[in-house]
C-alpha atoms as an extended CHARMM CRD file, in Angstrom:
* protein
*
       108  EXT
         1         1  UNK       CA             -8.9870000000      228.8550000000      122.4580000000  PROA      1               0.0000000000
         2         2  UNK       CA             -7.1250000000      226.5710000000      124.8410000000  PROA      2               0.0000000000
         3         3  UNK       CA             -6.2730000000      223.7080000000      122.4810000000  PROA      3               0.0000000000
         4         4  UNK       CA             -2.6900000000      223.6800000000      121.2480000000  PROA      4               0.0000000000
         5         5  UNK       CA             -0.2980000000      221.3270000000      119.4840000000  PROA      5               0.0000000000
         6         6  UNK       CA              2.6660000000      220.7830000000      121.7820000000  PROA      6               0.0000000000
         7         7  UNK       CA              4.9370000000      218.8480000000      119.3830000000  PROA      7               0.0000000000
         8         8  UNK       CA              4.3770000000      220.1340000000      115.8520000000  PROA      8               0.0000000000
         9         9  UNK       CA              6.0380000000      218.7300000000      112.7270000000  PROA      9               0.0000000000
        10        10  UNK       CA              6.6040000000      222.3110000000      111.5610000000  PROA      10              0.0000000000
        11        11  UNK       CA              9.1140000000      222.7020000000      114.4110000000  PROA      11              0.0000000000
        12        12  UNK       CA             11.2550000000      220.1010000000      112.6330000000  PROA      12              0.0000000000
        13        13  UNK       CA             11.2820000000      221.8320000000      109.2440000000  PROA      13              0.0000000000
        14        14  UNK       CA             14.6740000000      223.2010000000      108.2350000000  PROA      14              0.0000000000
        15        15  UNK       CA             15.1990000000      226.9500000000      107.8820000000  PROA      15              0.0000000000
        16        16  UNK       CA             14.7240000000      226.7630000000      104.1060000000  PROA      16              0.0000000000
        17        17  UNK       CA             11.1820000000      225.4060000000      104.6320000000  PROA      17              0.0000000000
        18        18  UNK       CA             10.1200000000      227.4610000000      107.6590000000  PROA      18              0.0000000000
        19        19  UNK       CA              8.9580000000      230.6420000000      105.8850000000  PROA      19              0.0000000000
        20        20  UNK       CA              5.4630000000      229.6060000000      104.7720000000  PROA      20              0.0000000000
        21        21  UNK       CA              2.8190000000      232.2380000000      105.5330000000  PROA      21              0.0000000000
        22        22  UNK       CA              0.5310000000      229.5390000000      106.9190000000  PROA      22              0.0000000000
        23        23  UNK       CA              2.8460000000      227.3550000000      108.9990000000  PROA      23              0.0000000000
        24        24  UNK       CA              6.3380000000      228.8390000000      108.8640000000  PROA      24              0.0000000000
        25        25  UNK       CA              7.7560000000      229.4230000000      112.3140000000  PROA      25              0.0000000000
        26        26  UNK       CA             10.2050000000      231.9900000000      110.8800000000  PROA      26              0.0000000000
        27        27  UNK       CA              7.5480000000      234.1170000000      109.1570000000  PROA      27              0.0000000000
        28        28  UNK       CA              6.8570000000      236.8630000000      111.6960000000  PROA      28              0.0000000000
        29        29  UNK       CA              3.6220000000      237.8880000000      109.9490000000  PROA      29              0.0000000000
        30        30  UNK       CA              2.3890000000      234.3430000000      109.3190000000  PROA      30              0.0000000000
        31        31  UNK       CA             -0.3710000000      232.2970000000      110.9170000000  PROA      31              0.0000000000
        32        32  UNK       CA              2.0150000000      229.8200000000      112.6090000000  PROA      32              0.0000000000
        33        33  UNK       CA             -0.2700000000      226.8390000000      112.0440000000  PROA      33              0.0000000000
        34        34  UNK       CA              0.9920000000      223.7400000000      113.8790000000  PROA      34              0.0000000000
        35        35  UNK       CA              0.1800000000      220.1120000000      113.0780000000  PROA      35              0.0000000000
        36        36  UNK       CA              0.7350000000      217.2020000000      115.4470000000  PROA      36              0.0000000000
        37        37  UNK       CA             -0.5500000000      213.8050000000      116.5160000000  PROA      37              0.0000000000
        38        38  UNK       CA             -3.6440000000      213.3380000000      118.6690000000  PROA      38              0.0000000000
        39        39  UNK       CA             -3.7440000000      209.5730000000      119.0590000000  PROA      39              0.0000000000
        40        40  UNK       CA             -3.8280000000      208.1770000000      115.5280000000  PROA      40              0.0000000000
        41        41  UNK       CA             -5.1010000000      211.3950000000      113.9390000000  PROA      41              0.0000000000
        42        42  UNK       CA             -3.3850000000      214.6460000000      113.1130000000  PROA      42              0.0000000000
        43        43  UNK       CA             -4.7510000000      217.9450000000      114.3890000000  PROA      43              0.0000000000
        44        44  UNK       CA             -4.2510000000      221.6520000000      113.8210000000  PROA      44              0.0000000000
        45        45  UNK       CA             -6.0070000000      224.2480000000      115.9580000000  PROA      45              0.0000000000
        46        46  UNK       CA             -6.4830000000      227.8330000000      114.8700000000  PROA      46              0.0000000000
        47        47  UNK       CA             -8.8920000000      230.5600000000      115.8690000000  PROA      47              0.0000000000
        48        48  UNK       CA             -9.4030000000      233.0870000000      113.0610000000  PROA      48              0.0000000000
        49        49  UNK       CA             -8.6760000000      236.6910000000      113.9250000000  PROA      49              0.0000000000
        50        50  UNK       CA            -11.0210000000      239.5740000000      113.1940000000  PROA      50              0.0000000000
        51        51  UNK       CA             -9.1260000000      240.4460000000      110.0010000000  PROA      51              0.0000000000
        52        52  UNK       CA             -9.8470000000      236.9600000000      108.5930000000  PROA      52              0.0000000000
        53        53  UNK       CA            -13.5260000000      237.7910000000      108.1290000000  PROA      53              0.0000000000
        54        54  UNK       CA            -14.9540000000      237.6310000000      104.6100000000  PROA      54              0.0000000000
        55        55  UNK       CA            -18.3800000000      238.8770000000      105.6180000000  PROA      55              0.0000000000
        56        56  UNK       CA            -19.7510000000      238.8570000000      109.1720000000  PROA      56              0.0000000000
        57        57  UNK       CA            -19.9360000000      235.2690000000      110.4090000000  PROA      57              0.0000000000
        58        58  UNK       CA            -17.7720000000      233.8180000000      107.6280000000  PROA      58              0.0000000000
        59        59  UNK       CA            -14.0330000000      233.2060000000      107.4140000000  PROA      59              0.0000000000
        60        60  UNK       CA            -12.0810000000      234.4180000000      104.3750000000  PROA      60              0.0000000000
        61        61  UNK       CA            -11.5170000000      231.5370000000      101.9230000000  PROA      61              0.0000000000
        62        62  UNK       CA             -7.7890000000      232.1890000000      101.6450000000  PROA      62              0.0000000000
        63        63  UNK       CA             -7.3770000000      231.3810000000      105.3340000000  PROA      63              0.0000000000
        64        64  UNK       CA             -9.2460000000      228.1170000000      104.8190000000  PROA      64              0.0000000000
        65        65  UNK       CA             -7.0020000000      227.2750000000      101.8610000000  PROA      65              0.0000000000
        66        66  UNK       CA             -3.8810000000      227.9300000000      103.9640000000  PROA      66              0.0000000000
        67        67  UNK       CA             -5.2500000000      225.7590000000      106.7610000000  PROA      67              0.0000000000
        68        68  UNK       CA             -5.9970000000      222.8560000000      104.3920000000  PROA      68              0.0000000000
        69        69  UNK       CA             -2.6410000000      223.2390000000      102.6110000000  PROA      69              0.0000000000
        70        70  UNK       CA             -0.4700000000      223.4600000000      105.7310000000  PROA      70              0.0000000000
        71        71  UNK       CA             -2.3680000000      220.8310000000      107.7290000000  PROA      71              0.0000000000
        72        72  UNK       CA             -2.2970000000      218.4490000000      104.7600000000  PROA      72              0.0000000000
        73        73  UNK       CA              1.4310000000      218.9190000000      104.2210000000  PROA      73              0.0000000000
        74        74  UNK       CA              2.1180000000      218.6050000000      107.9460000000  PROA      74              0.0000000000
        75        75  UNK       CA              0.0020000000      215.4370000000      108.1700000000  PROA      75              0.0000000000
        76        76  UNK       CA              1.8520000000      213.8970000000      105.2230000000  PROA      76              0.0000000000
        77        77  UNK       CA              5.1920000000      214.7610000000      106.8410000000  PROA      77              0.0000000000
        78        78  UNK       CA              4.1180000000      213.1420000000      110.1170000000  PROA      78              0.0000000000
        79        79  UNK       CA              2.9510000000      210.0020000000      108.3080000000  PROA      79              0.0000000000
        80        80  UNK       CA              6.2160000000      209.7630000000      106.3460000000  PROA      80              0.0000000000
        81        81  UNK       CA              8.2560000000      210.1180000000      109.5450000000  PROA      81              0.0000000000
        82        82  UNK       CA              6.1820000000      207.4180000000      111.2550000000  PROA      82              0.0000000000
        83        83  UNK       CA              6.6930000000      205.0330000000      108.3160000000  PROA      83              0.0000000000
        84        84  UNK       CA             10.4270000000      205.7560000000      108.2850000000  PROA      84              0.0000000000
        85        85  UNK       CA             10.7000000000      205.0120000000      111.9940000000  PROA      85              0.0000000000
        86        86  UNK       CA              8.6600000000      201.8130000000      111.5980000000  PROA      86              0.0000000000
        87        87  UNK       CA             10.9080000000      200.6950000000      108.7240000000  PROA      87              0.0000000000
        88        88  UNK       CA             14.0530000000      201.3200000000      110.7690000000  PROA      88              0.0000000000
        89        89  UNK       CA             12.6050000000      199.4250000000      113.7420000000  PROA      89              0.0000000000
        90        90  UNK       CA             11.7650000000      196.4170000000      111.5140000000  PROA      90              0.0000000000
        91        91  UNK       CA             15.0330000000      196.3750000000      109.5920000000  PROA      91              0.0000000000
        92        92  UNK       CA             17.2920000000      197.1320000000      112.5580000000  PROA      92              0.0000000000
        93        93  UNK       CA             15.3950000000      195.9730000000      115.6830000000  PROA      93              0.0000000000
        94        94  UNK       CA             18.2880000000      196.6410000000      118.0740000000  PROA      94              0.0000000000
        95        95  UNK       CA             19.2650000000      199.9490000000      116.5030000000  PROA      95              0.0000000000
        96        96  UNK       CA             18.8100000000      203.4410000000      117.7980000000  PROA      96              0.0000000000
        97        97  UNK       CA             16.4300000000      205.1040000000      115.2950000000  PROA      97              0.0000000000
        98        98  UNK       CA             18.1630000000      208.4560000000      115.7860000000  PROA      98              0.0000000000
        99        99  UNK       CA             21.4100000000      207.2180000000      114.1900000000  PROA      99              0.0000000000
       100       100  UNK       CA             22.1500000000      209.0960000000      110.9760000000  PROA      100             0.0000000000
       101       101  UNK       CA             23.4800000000      206.0320000000      109.1270000000  PROA      101             0.0000000000
       102       102  UNK       CA             20.1260000000      204.3070000000      109.5960000000  PROA      102             0.0000000000
       103       103  UNK       CA             18.1520000000      207.3150000000      108.3800000000  PROA      103             0.0000000000
       104       104  UNK       CA             20.1030000000      207.2770000000      105.1320000000  PROA      104             0.0000000000
       105       105  UNK       CA             19.5020000000      203.5330000000      104.6730000000  PROA      105             0.0000000000
       106       106  UNK       CA             23.1880000000      202.6060000000      104.9300000000  PROA      106             0.0000000000
       107       107  UNK       CA             24.2110000000      199.8890000000      107.3130000000  PROA      107             0.0000000000
       108       108  UNK       CA             27.1280000000      200.6490000000      109.6200000000  PROA      108             0.0000000000
């Protein structure tokens, strides 16, 4: 499979949240699912491995549950970040959105 997510929200998760079996970048045995923007939609690409077979031709349901769970959480995180950035841009139009005081909602 050649499709990949270059900038994934999971890359931004702190170490305490990066151990998920489905999407945790620090879980060596995990699936390493990655969710990112593709235009106005979020995407996750994953090709099941041989060991994810339930019966020939069908993927194990637990893998599907992990995919839905991690993609849903990643999509919600991306949407929240986009809303935060939009709020900062509206409230502080000349501000640099990367400033920590703006992220906390305190004016400098």
